[in-house]
Short mmCIF file of C-alpha atoms in Angstrom, two decimals:
data_model
loop_
_atom_site.label_atom_id
_atom_site.label_comp_id
_atom_site.label_asym_id
_atom_site.label_seq_id
_atom_site.Cartn_x
_atom_site.Cartn_y
_atom_site.Cartn_z
CA MET M 1 18.15 2.62 -27.47
CA ILE M 2 15.74 0.05 -26.17
CA LYS M 3 13.41 -1.54 -28.75
CA ASN M 4 12.41 -4.92 -27.37
CA LEU M 5 11.58 -5.50 -23.68
CA ILE M 6 10.61 -8.73 -21.85
CA VAL M 7 8.64 -8.66 -18.65
CA LEU M 8 9.00 -12.05 -16.68
CA GLY M 9 6.01 -12.83 -14.52
CA GLY M 10 2.34 -13.07 -14.98
CA GLY M 11 1.37 -11.75 -11.49
CA ASN M 12 -0.18 -8.28 -10.95
CA ALA M 13 3.21 -6.64 -10.81
CA GLY M 14 4.30 -8.11 -14.12
CA LEU M 15 1.07 -7.31 -15.93
CA MET M 16 0.98 -3.70 -14.47
CA SER M 17 4.66 -3.37 -15.55
CA ALA M 18 3.92 -4.44 -19.11
CA LEU M 19 0.75 -2.40 -19.47
CA CYS M 20 2.25 0.85 -17.93
CA LEU M 21 5.46 0.58 -20.14
CA LYS M 22 3.51 -0.11 -23.27
CA THR M 23 1.08 2.73 -22.59
CA SER M 24 3.92 5.30 -21.72
CA LEU M 25 6.36 4.06 -24.42
CA PRO M 26 4.15 2.66 -27.20
CA ALA M 27 7.08 2.23 -29.60
CA LEU M 28 8.46 -0.52 -27.38
CA ASN M 29 7.90 -4.09 -28.40
CA ILE M 30 6.92 -5.80 -25.19
CA THR M 31 6.49 -9.46 -24.46
CA LEU M 32 5.31 -10.80 -21.18
CA VAL M 33 6.47 -14.38 -20.26
CA LYS M 34 4.56 -16.11 -17.57
CA SER M 35 4.25 -19.60 -16.11
CA THR M 36 0.88 -21.16 -15.85
CA LYS M 37 2.22 -23.20 -12.80
CA ILE M 38 2.68 -20.16 -10.65
CA GLY M 39 -0.40 -18.42 -9.18
CA THR M 40 -0.68 -14.95 -7.69
CA ILE M 41 0.28 -14.35 -4.13
CA GLY M 42 -2.45 -11.76 -3.46
CA VAL M 43 -5.53 -12.87 -1.53
CA GLY M 44 -7.97 -9.89 -1.65
CA GLU M 45 -5.72 -7.00 -2.53
CA GLY M 46 -6.13 -3.49 -1.24
CA SER M 47 -4.63 -0.34 -2.70
CA THR M 48 -3.55 3.09 -1.46
CA GLU M 49 -4.45 6.40 -3.19
CA HIS M 50 -1.44 5.83 -5.51
CA TRP M 51 -3.58 3.30 -7.48
CA SER M 52 -5.41 6.25 -9.17
CA ARG M 53 -2.19 7.40 -10.77
CA PHE M 54 -1.65 4.11 -12.38
CA ALA M 55 -5.31 3.80 -13.35
CA GLN M 56 -5.24 7.25 -14.97
CA ALA M 57 -2.02 6.47 -16.78
CA VAL M 58 -3.34 3.25 -18.42
CA GLY M 59 -7.09 4.22 -18.73
CA ILE M 60 -8.74 2.00 -16.12
CA THR M 61 -11.92 3.44 -14.66
CA ILE M 62 -13.93 2.76 -11.46
CA VAL M 63 -16.43 1.00 -13.77
CA ASP M 64 -13.73 -1.38 -14.96
CA LEU M 65 -12.73 -2.24 -11.44
CA MET M 66 -16.33 -2.85 -10.25
CA GLU M 67 -17.52 -4.68 -13.33
CA HIS M 68 -14.42 -6.87 -13.80
CA CYS M 69 -12.38 -7.06 -10.67
CA GLY M 70 -14.91 -7.45 -7.84
CA ALA M 71 -13.82 -4.11 -6.54
CA THR M 72 -15.31 -2.20 -3.55
CA ILE M 73 -14.47 1.27 -2.35
CA LYS M 74 -11.80 1.66 0.31
CA ILE M 75 -11.47 4.73 2.46
CA GLY M 76 -8.70 3.58 4.79
CA ILE M 77 -7.68 1.10 7.43
CA LYS M 78 -9.33 0.59 10.77
CA PHE M 79 -6.84 -0.55 13.44
CA GLU M 80 -8.65 -2.44 16.13
CA ASP M 81 -7.42 -3.45 19.57
CA TRP M 82 -3.84 -2.51 18.99
CA HIS M 83 -3.76 -1.11 22.46
CA GLY M 84 -5.33 -4.31 23.85
CA ASP M 85 -8.19 -2.30 25.42
CA GLY M 86 -10.82 -2.81 22.60
CA THR M 87 -10.35 0.65 21.16
CA SER M 88 -9.68 1.40 17.50
CA TYR M 89 -8.29 4.16 15.32
CA PHE M 90 -8.68 4.94 11.61
CA HIS M 91 -5.89 5.73 9.07
CA SER M 92 -7.20 7.78 6.25
CA LEU M 93 -6.85 11.27 4.96
CA PRO M 94 -9.96 13.23 4.41
CA GLU M 95 -9.78 16.67 2.89
CA TYR M 96 -10.04 18.61 6.18
CA MET M 97 -6.89 16.94 7.59
CA VAL M 98 -4.57 17.63 4.74
CA HIS M 99 -4.96 21.43 4.87
CA MET M 100 -1.38 22.77 5.29
CA ASP M 101 0.30 26.15 5.21
CA ARG M 102 0.68 26.93 1.59
CA TYR M 103 4.26 28.01 1.94
CA SER M 104 5.87 25.86 4.71
CA GLY M 105 3.59 22.93 4.43
CA ALA M 106 2.97 22.79 8.11
CA PRO M 107 0.05 20.56 8.76
CA HIS M 108 -1.75 23.09 11.05
CA SER M 109 -5.25 21.52 10.77
CA LEU M 110 -4.21 18.25 12.29
CA MET M 111 -1.98 20.15 14.73
CA ARG M 112 -5.02 22.16 15.94
CA MET M 113 -7.32 19.08 16.35
CA ILE M 114 -4.70 17.04 18.19
CA GLY M 115 -3.61 19.96 20.41
CA ASP M 116 -7.25 20.55 21.35
CA GLY M 117 -7.66 16.94 22.39
CA VAL M 118 -9.76 15.67 19.58
CA GLY M 119 -9.76 11.90 19.94
CA THR M 120 -8.78 9.49 17.09
CA GLU M 121 -12.42 8.23 17.00
CA ASP M 122 -13.46 11.86 16.02
CA LEU M 123 -10.85 12.37 13.41
CA TYR M 124 -13.14 10.73 10.70
CA TRP M 125 -16.66 10.95 9.62
CA GLU M 126 -19.24 8.92 11.48
CA HIS M 127 -20.86 7.71 8.30
CA PRO M 128 -17.98 5.85 6.64
CA MET M 129 -17.29 4.07 9.89
CA LYS M 130 -20.90 2.71 9.69
CA GLY M 131 -20.38 1.52 6.10
CA TYR M 132 -21.50 4.48 3.92
CA VAL M 133 -19.96 6.43 1.12
CA ARG M 134 -21.17 9.58 -0.68
CA GLU M 135 -21.33 10.92 -4.21
CA PRO M 136 -19.54 11.64 -6.33
CA LEU M 137 -17.86 8.27 -6.17
CA THR M 138 -14.98 9.55 -8.16
CA ASP M 139 -13.79 11.20 -4.99
CA TYR M 140 -12.56 7.81 -3.83
CA PHE M 141 -9.14 6.73 -5.03
CA GLN M 142 -8.57 3.53 -3.06
CA PHE M 143 -10.14 0.11 -3.68
CA HIS M 144 -10.26 -3.51 -2.54
CA PHE M 145 -10.26 -5.93 -5.49
CA ASP M 146 -10.29 -9.60 -6.02
CA SER M 147 -6.60 -10.43 -6.88
CA GLU M 148 -7.49 -13.21 -9.26
CA LYS M 149 -10.05 -11.14 -11.11
CA LEU M 150 -7.67 -8.15 -11.21
CA ASN M 151 -5.03 -10.36 -12.77
CA ALA M 152 -7.38 -11.71 -15.47
CA PHE M 153 -8.54 -8.20 -16.24
CA LEU M 154 -4.95 -6.83 -16.47
CA GLU M 155 -4.01 -9.72 -18.80
CA LYS M 156 -6.75 -8.91 -21.16
CA ARG M 157 -5.85 -5.26 -21.14
CA CYS M 158 -2.22 -6.22 -22.02
CA GLU M 159 -3.48 -8.27 -24.96
CA THR M 160 -5.61 -5.45 -26.18
CA ALA M 161 -2.57 -3.07 -25.92
CA GLY M 162 -0.60 -5.39 -28.28
CA ILE M 163 1.59 -7.01 -25.66
CA LYS M 164 2.57 -10.50 -26.69
CA ILE M 165 2.03 -13.08 -23.85
CA ILE M 166 3.90 -16.31 -23.84
CA ASN M 167 3.43 -19.24 -21.47
CA ALA M 168 6.81 -20.68 -20.42
CA ASP M 169 8.66 -21.93 -17.40
CA ILE M 170 11.80 -19.84 -17.35
CA VAL M 171 14.84 -21.44 -15.68
CA GLY M 172 17.36 -18.54 -16.01
CA PRO M 173 19.02 -15.88 -18.14
CA ASN M 174 21.90 -15.84 -20.65
CA ILE M 175 24.39 -13.18 -19.70
CA ASP M 176 27.14 -11.79 -21.94
CA ASP M 177 30.75 -11.07 -20.94
CA SER M 178 29.83 -7.53 -19.93
CA GLY M 179 27.21 -8.73 -17.46
CA PHE M 180 24.21 -7.81 -19.53
CA VAL M 181 21.23 -10.18 -20.08
CA THR M 182 20.93 -11.16 -23.65
CA SER M 183 18.01 -13.69 -23.32
CA ILE M 184 16.02 -15.90 -20.90
CA VAL M 185 15.80 -19.60 -21.28
CA ASP M 186 12.82 -21.92 -20.58
CA ASN M 187 12.76 -25.49 -19.38
CA GLN M 188 12.49 -26.77 -23.02
CA GLY M 189 15.66 -24.92 -24.08
CA ASN M 190 13.78 -22.12 -25.90
CA THR M 191 15.36 -18.60 -25.65
CA TYR M 192 13.64 -15.25 -25.62
CA SER M 193 15.79 -12.24 -26.43
CA ALA M 194 15.35 -8.58 -25.74
CA ASP M 195 17.28 -5.33 -25.02
CA PHE M 196 15.83 -4.89 -21.52
CA PHE M 197 14.20 -7.08 -18.94
CA VAL M 198 11.77 -6.57 -16.07
CA ASP M 199 11.99 -9.19 -13.40
CA SER M 200 8.59 -9.73 -11.73
CA SER M 201 9.15 -13.41 -11.00
CA GLY M 202 8.33 -12.98 -7.36
CA PHE M 203 10.55 -14.31 -4.51
CA ASN M 204 12.40 -16.51 -7.01
CA ARG M 205 13.97 -13.49 -8.67
CA VAL M 206 14.86 -15.74 -11.73
CA ILE M 207 16.87 -13.09 -13.49
CA ALA M 208 17.94 -10.68 -10.91
CA SER M 209 19.47 -13.32 -8.65
CA LYS M 210 21.84 -14.28 -11.39
CA LEU M 211 22.91 -10.65 -11.82
CA GLY M 212 24.07 -10.45 -8.24
CA ALA M 213 20.79 -9.07 -6.63
CA GLU M 214 20.92 -10.04 -2.89
CA TRP M 215 18.05 -9.81 -0.33
CA VAL M 216 18.53 -7.28 2.47
CA ASP M 217 16.88 -9.00 5.46
CA TRP M 218 14.78 -6.71 7.65
CA SER M 219 13.72 -9.33 10.19
CA LYS M 220 15.33 -7.48 13.02
CA TYR M 221 13.14 -4.53 12.40
CA LEU M 222 9.87 -6.31 11.65
CA PRO M 223 9.06 -9.66 13.25
CA MET M 224 6.33 -10.82 10.73
CA ASN M 225 7.36 -13.83 8.53
CA SER M 226 4.24 -15.87 8.06
CA ALA M 227 0.59 -15.60 7.13
CA VAL M 228 -2.39 -17.88 6.74
CA ALA M 229 -4.99 -16.72 4.19
CA PHE M 230 -8.63 -17.72 3.83
CA GLN M 231 -11.85 -16.57 2.45
CA THR M 232 -15.27 -16.10 4.14
CA ALA M 233 -18.69 -15.87 2.54
CA TYR M 234 -20.66 -13.07 0.94
CA GLU M 235 -22.16 -10.49 3.30
CA GLU M 236 -24.67 -7.86 2.16
CA GLU M 237 -22.95 -5.11 4.22
CA ILE M 238 -19.60 -4.10 2.75
CA PRO M 239 -17.39 -1.92 5.07
CA PRO M 240 -15.40 0.77 3.22
CA TYR M 241 -12.19 -0.07 4.95
CA THR M 242 -9.60 -2.79 5.54
CA LEU M 243 -9.82 -4.20 9.12
CA ALA M 244 -6.40 -4.65 10.74
CA LYS M 245 -7.17 -6.30 14.12
CA ALA M 246 -4.33 -6.96 16.62
CA MET M 247 -3.97 -10.57 17.71
CA SER M 248 -1.73 -12.33 20.26
CA SER M 249 1.23 -12.68 17.85
CA GLY M 250 0.43 -10.36 14.92
CA TRP M 251 -2.63 -8.99 13.30
CA HIS M 252 -5.71 -10.18 11.34
CA TRP M 253 -6.78 -8.63 8.02
CA ARG M 254 -10.19 -8.54 6.65
CA SER M 255 -10.82 -6.98 3.30
CA PRO M 256 -14.18 -6.88 1.44
CA VAL M 257 -14.74 -7.62 -2.25
CA GLN M 258 -18.07 -7.89 -3.85
CA ASP M 259 -18.84 -11.58 -3.32
CA ARG M 260 -16.77 -12.45 -0.25
CA PHE M 261 -14.14 -11.29 2.19
CA GLY M 262 -10.42 -11.97 2.02
CA ASN M 263 -8.97 -12.71 5.49
CA GLY M 264 -5.62 -13.65 7.02
CA TYR M 265 -3.54 -13.74 10.10
CA VAL M 266 -0.01 -12.24 9.71
CA PHE M 267 2.24 -13.54 12.47
CA SER M 268 5.72 -14.31 13.61
CA ASP M 269 6.48 -18.08 13.94
CA GLN M 270 8.95 -17.10 16.72
CA PHE M 271 5.93 -16.70 18.92
CA ILE M 272 3.23 -18.90 17.60
CA THR M 273 2.92 -22.01 15.35
CA GLU M 274 0.72 -22.19 12.28
CA GLY M 275 -1.71 -24.46 14.07
CA GLN M 276 -1.98 -22.10 17.03
CA ALA M 277 -2.54 -19.18 14.66
CA ILE M 278 -5.42 -20.98 12.97
CA ASP M 279 -6.97 -21.96 16.32
CA GLU M 280 -6.79 -18.36 17.51
CA ILE M 281 -8.19 -16.88 14.32
CA GLN M 282 -11.02 -19.46 14.26
CA LYS M 283 -12.37 -18.09 17.49
CA HIS M 284 -13.39 -14.89 15.68
CA PHE M 285 -15.52 -16.75 13.18
CA LYS M 286 -18.75 -18.79 13.66
CA ASP M 287 -18.28 -20.93 10.60
CA THR M 288 -15.21 -23.24 10.24
CA ILE M 289 -12.48 -21.45 8.30
CA HIS M 290 -10.62 -23.26 5.62
CA VAL M 291 -7.01 -22.02 5.11
CA GLY M 292 -6.34 -21.72 1.49
CA ARG M 293 -2.73 -20.72 1.63
CA LYS M 294 0.25 -20.44 3.99
CA ILE M 295 2.64 -17.76 3.01
CA ASN M 296 6.31 -17.57 4.33
CA PHE M 297 8.28 -14.44 3.74
CA VAL M 298 11.14 -12.46 4.97
CA SER M 299 10.73 -8.73 5.07
CA GLY M 300 13.27 -6.74 3.08
CA LYS M 301 14.38 -5.68 -0.32
CA VAL M 302 17.03 -6.35 -2.87
CA ASN M 303 20.26 -4.43 -2.58
CA GLN M 304 19.94 -3.27 -6.18
CA ALA M 305 16.62 -2.94 -7.98
CA TRP M 306 18.17 -2.06 -11.29
CA ILE M 307 21.29 -4.07 -12.37
CA LYS M 308 22.70 -3.71 -15.92
CA ASN M 309 19.64 -4.03 -18.30
CA CYS M 310 17.25 -5.63 -15.73
CA VAL M 311 14.93 -4.04 -13.19
CA SER M 312 13.17 -5.94 -10.45
CA ILE M 313 9.59 -4.92 -9.78
CA GLY M 314 7.15 -6.44 -7.41
CA LEU M 315 7.93 -9.25 -4.95
CA SER M 316 11.32 -9.83 -6.76
CA SER M 317 12.27 -6.29 -5.67
CA ASN M 318 10.79 -5.88 -2.15
CA PHE M 319 8.32 -6.99 0.31
CA VAL M 320 7.83 -5.50 3.78
CA GLU M 321 4.60 -7.07 4.99
CA PRO M 322 0.87 -6.64 4.13
CA LEU M 323 0.23 -3.95 6.72
CA GLU M 324 -0.80 -0.74 5.03
CA ALA M 325 -1.04 -2.29 1.51
CA SER M 326 2.33 -1.00 0.40
CA SER M 327 3.12 -3.68 -2.14
CA ILE M 328 1.07 -2.35 -5.05
CA SER M 329 2.12 1.25 -4.25
CA THR M 330 5.85 0.34 -4.60
CA THR M 331 5.17 -1.22 -7.96
CA ILE M 332 3.32 1.90 -9.08
CA LYS M 333 6.19 4.21 -7.82
CA GLN M 334 8.84 1.97 -9.44
CA LEU M 335 6.99 2.16 -12.73
CA GLN M 336 6.64 5.89 -12.55
CA LEU M 337 10.48 5.96 -12.13
CA LEU M 338 11.19 3.46 -14.85
CA THR M 339 8.91 5.01 -17.51
CA GLY M 340 10.67 8.32 -16.87
CA SER M 341 14.15 6.67 -17.29
CA LEU M 342 13.86 4.13 -20.13
CA TRP M 343 13.06 6.46 -23.06
CA ASN M 344 16.59 7.71 -23.46
CA TRP M 345 18.54 5.01 -21.56
CA ASP M 346 21.31 2.89 -23.11
CA ARG M 347 23.93 0.63 -21.74
CA ASN M 348 26.52 3.42 -21.07
CA ASP M 349 24.07 5.25 -18.74
CA THR M 350 25.15 4.14 -15.27
CA GLY M 351 23.99 7.39 -13.69
CA THR M 352 20.36 6.77 -14.30
CA ILE M 353 20.80 3.37 -12.67
CA LYS M 354 22.37 4.87 -9.66
CA GLU M 355 19.65 7.43 -9.16
CA TYR M 356 16.97 4.84 -9.66
CA ASN M 357 18.39 2.59 -7.05
CA LYS M 358 18.98 5.46 -4.66
CA THR M 359 15.46 6.62 -5.00
CA CYS M 360 14.05 3.03 -4.60
CA ASP M 361 16.14 2.58 -1.54
CA ASP M 362 14.78 5.78 -0.01
CA MET M 363 11.24 4.68 -0.77
CA MET M 364 11.69 1.33 0.76
CA LEU M 365 13.34 2.78 4.02
CA ASN M 366 10.35 5.11 4.37
CA ILE M 367 8.08 2.14 4.19
CA LEU M 368 10.12 0.21 6.65
CA ASP M 369 10.17 3.11 9.11
CA PHE M 370 6.41 3.65 8.92
CA ILE M 371 5.36 0.02 9.26
CA GLN M 372 7.63 -0.46 12.22
CA LEU M 373 5.92 2.47 13.87
CA HIS M 374 2.70 0.61 14.08
CA TYR M 375 4.25 -1.92 16.46
CA PHE M 376 5.21 0.70 19.16
CA THR M 377 2.04 0.13 21.11
CA LYS M 378 1.29 -0.01 24.86
CA ARG M 379 0.25 -3.76 24.52
CA ASP M 380 2.22 -5.97 26.74
CA ASP M 381 -0.20 -8.86 27.26
CA THR M 382 1.69 -11.44 25.23
CA GLU M 383 5.27 -12.31 24.54
CA PHE M 384 5.08 -10.94 21.04
CA TRP M 385 3.85 -7.55 22.13
CA ARG M 386 6.41 -7.48 25.03
CA TRP M 387 9.14 -8.25 22.38
CA CYS M 388 7.89 -5.38 20.22
CA ASN M 389 8.10 -3.01 23.23
CA ASN M 390 11.43 -4.11 24.56
CA GLU M 391 13.52 -5.99 22.05
CA ILE M 392 12.74 -4.93 18.55
CA THR M 393 15.60 -3.07 16.84
CA MET M 394 14.48 0.46 15.96
CA THR M 395 15.43 1.72 12.48
CA ASP M 396 17.89 4.48 12.42
CA PHE M 397 15.24 6.98 11.26
CA ASN M 398 12.76 6.06 14.15
CA LYS M 399 15.59 6.05 16.62
CA GLU M 400 16.58 9.57 15.64
CA ASN M 401 13.20 11.13 15.04
CA LEU M 402 10.43 9.54 16.86
CA GLU M 403 10.96 11.14 20.31
CA THR M 404 11.21 14.51 18.65
CA PHE M 405 7.98 13.89 16.74
CA LYS M 406 6.08 13.12 19.94
CA THR M 407 6.72 16.65 21.35
CA ASN M 408 7.50 18.76 18.26
CA PHE M 409 5.08 17.30 15.74
CA VAL M 410 6.15 16.35 12.20
CA ASN M 411 7.34 18.74 9.56
CA GLN M 412 7.73 18.60 5.69
CA LEU M 413 11.53 18.61 5.58
CA VAL M 414 11.87 15.27 7.51
CA LEU M 415 8.73 13.62 6.06
CA PRO M 416 7.71 15.55 3.00
CA GLU M 417 4.22 15.18 1.62
CA ASP M 418 3.96 13.17 -1.50
CA GLY M 419 3.85 15.50 -4.41
CA MET M 420 5.21 18.62 -2.48
CA MET M 421 8.88 17.89 -1.66
CA SER M 422 8.95 14.17 -2.61
CA ASN M 423 7.25 12.25 -5.41
CA PHE M 424 8.49 8.73 -4.54
CA ARG M 425 8.04 8.17 -0.82
CA ILE M 426 4.77 6.43 0.04
CA TYR M 427 4.08 7.62 3.53
CA ASP M 428 4.55 11.34 4.41
CA CYS M 429 4.05 13.56 7.51
CA LEU M 430 0.21 13.25 7.27
CA ASN M 431 0.26 9.48 7.36
CA TRP M 432 2.60 9.49 10.28
CA ILE M 433 0.73 12.09 12.28
CA GLN M 434 -2.54 10.14 12.04
CA VAL M 435 -1.01 6.77 13.06
CA MET M 436 1.07 8.41 15.87
CA HIS M 437 -2.18 9.92 17.15
CA GLY M 438 -3.92 6.60 16.96
CA LEU M 439 -1.04 5.14 18.98
CA ARG M 440 -1.41 7.81 21.57
CA MET M 441 2.10 9.01 21.13
CA PHE M 442 1.83 12.84 21.00
CA ASP M 443 2.34 15.21 23.90
CA THR M 444 -0.82 16.96 23.22
CA ALA M 445 -0.07 19.91 25.51
CA LYS M 446 3.13 20.56 23.76
CA ILE M 447 1.47 20.30 20.37
CA LYS M 448 -1.16 22.78 21.44
CA GLU M 449 1.53 25.15 22.58
CA ILE M 450 3.28 25.01 19.27
CA TYR M 451 -0.07 25.70 17.46
CA ASP M 452 -1.10 28.59 19.72
CA THR M 453 2.39 30.09 19.31
CA HIS M 454 2.74 29.85 15.41
CA TYR M 455 -0.75 29.20 13.91
CA SER M 456 -3.39 30.76 16.30
CA HIS M 457 -4.17 33.22 13.52
CA LEU M 458 -5.51 30.31 11.54
CA ARG M 459 -7.74 28.85 14.30
CA ALA M 460 -10.94 30.47 13.20
CA ALA M 461 -10.40 29.13 9.63
CA ASP M 462 -9.38 25.70 10.77
CA GLU M 463 -12.40 25.32 13.06
CA ALA M 464 -14.75 26.75 10.34
CA ARG M 465 -13.41 24.19 7.79
CA VAL M 466 -14.28 21.31 10.01
CA ASN M 467 -17.65 22.79 10.86
CA ASP M 468 -18.48 23.39 7.25
CA LEU M 469 -17.47 19.87 6.43
CA ASN M 470 -19.77 18.50 9.19
CA GLN M 471 -22.67 20.60 7.92
CA SER M 472 -22.07 19.50 4.35
CA THR M 473 -21.89 15.80 5.55
CA LEU M 474 -25.31 16.14 6.97
CA ARG M 475 -26.64 17.57 3.63
CA GLN M 476 -25.04 14.99 1.49
CA GLN M 477 -26.66 11.82 0.34
CA TRP M 478 -24.91 8.72 1.73
CA ILE M 479 -25.39 5.25 0.24
CA THR M 480 -24.08 1.92 1.38
CA CYS M 481 -20.99 0.43 -0.25
CA ARG M 482 -23.16 -2.32 -1.75
CA ASP M 483 -25.47 0.33 -3.24
CA ALA M 484 -22.44 2.15 -4.57
CA VAL M 485 -21.29 -0.97 -6.41
CA ASN M 486 -24.72 -1.57 -7.87
CA LEU M 487 -25.10 2.12 -8.84
CA VAL M 488 -21.75 2.18 -10.78
CA LYS M 489 -22.66 -1.07 -12.59
CA GLU M 490 -26.18 0.10 -13.46
CA LEU M 491 -25.24 3.53 -14.61
CA SER M 492 -21.90 2.95 -16.10
CA PHE M 493 -22.95 3.42 -19.66
CA LYS M 494 -25.21 6.34 -18.94
CA HIS M 495 -23.10 8.61 -16.79
CA THR M 496 -19.62 9.58 -17.70
CA ARG M 497 -18.96 10.88 -14.23
CA TYR M 498 -17.94 7.34 -13.20
CA LYS M 499 -14.48 7.80 -14.83
CA LEU M 500 -11.42 8.06 -12.67
#
């Protein structure tokens, strides 16, 4: 039985791990060991809808996020110019899109709209694209937040929860003859003992690397390996989405927090140098940008997330790339798995470790497949985009399924909806359908034929649902994202409805 647990790492993944484990298993004595010399990697984080599950589990509200973490509401991601023709598409999942057959799970609402030729620009409300959100604000489950402020907030929550926090520079673990970690050692020779360890030490993998964890390199599937990050000044208008704008050799992110924007250019150094990337991104800004950080990475994951009595979570476990904000989601999913495993785990239980690793591998492959999908565009105006079209190595899943999806649509068996047939994959059939439609991949005539054959009896209801939503949208009171932030702050102590 585990009584004492150490989390190594003071980044957001480490703090989230400590807080979630302490909340779920309060009998555990948890110590978090962090180094003051190592900062957080995040530069204006964005979440997916999975954030709400973590927030509910540990008691974080929308008020907390907006008052302490610089948070703004995020509805989705706007993909701009990925075809090279100036057009854009949106990845989000409003309620009328997620209506599916209650038994088979067939996504007939989306099937009907795509088969009828509804364009990607019409698959989302007009108001959010202009920067508006609506009440109740608790309908929103995704956020942008200032990574540094979130980190400070989570650390205070950990302290309040009774988690001991130690500042130390850990150099490695002590391992017994059976291969289990007994303690970790800092650069002064001090040791810190526990029954179980969470390695959230980032790309260094201070503990896991000594236990045999090896990085599985996904560079042949995803070309990105570099990013330059910078901040730009406050703007009154806050868009409720992350911008992902295609560039000559990658893409540019722009995510709003309350007092600034987080920006960056994710690129492949096979096609462009850091200097060239900075020069290119500068053309999109009137004021001179000042790069605060250059980040080098290799897309991939560890071959085993759980080894003996140590689990890797966060960047020490996996990193695909920033597109689609999967990093925080994988941390949340791993914690969901871990809290369901640790309460009765002991060192003889190898079956739980195997299932945990199997599930994590499946989750990560799902992310890899989905992120790669975004690069199958019709752009061919630069060497980078021609490489994506002609030379990228397709994942086994995409090689087997993508052509079928284009003509036959996507079903729940191959890509089950999160919560219906799968609890641990991040991107399900609904995500795939919207991005594929944005990338103009579907044979719309064939999709319409399938809908008319099998689901024409639902057409009236599907059309009425969209019409009803459009009418209710006109009746609803819309406010700007800036006003939403101010409203939550002003009324947080008067209105309990602002609780996640």
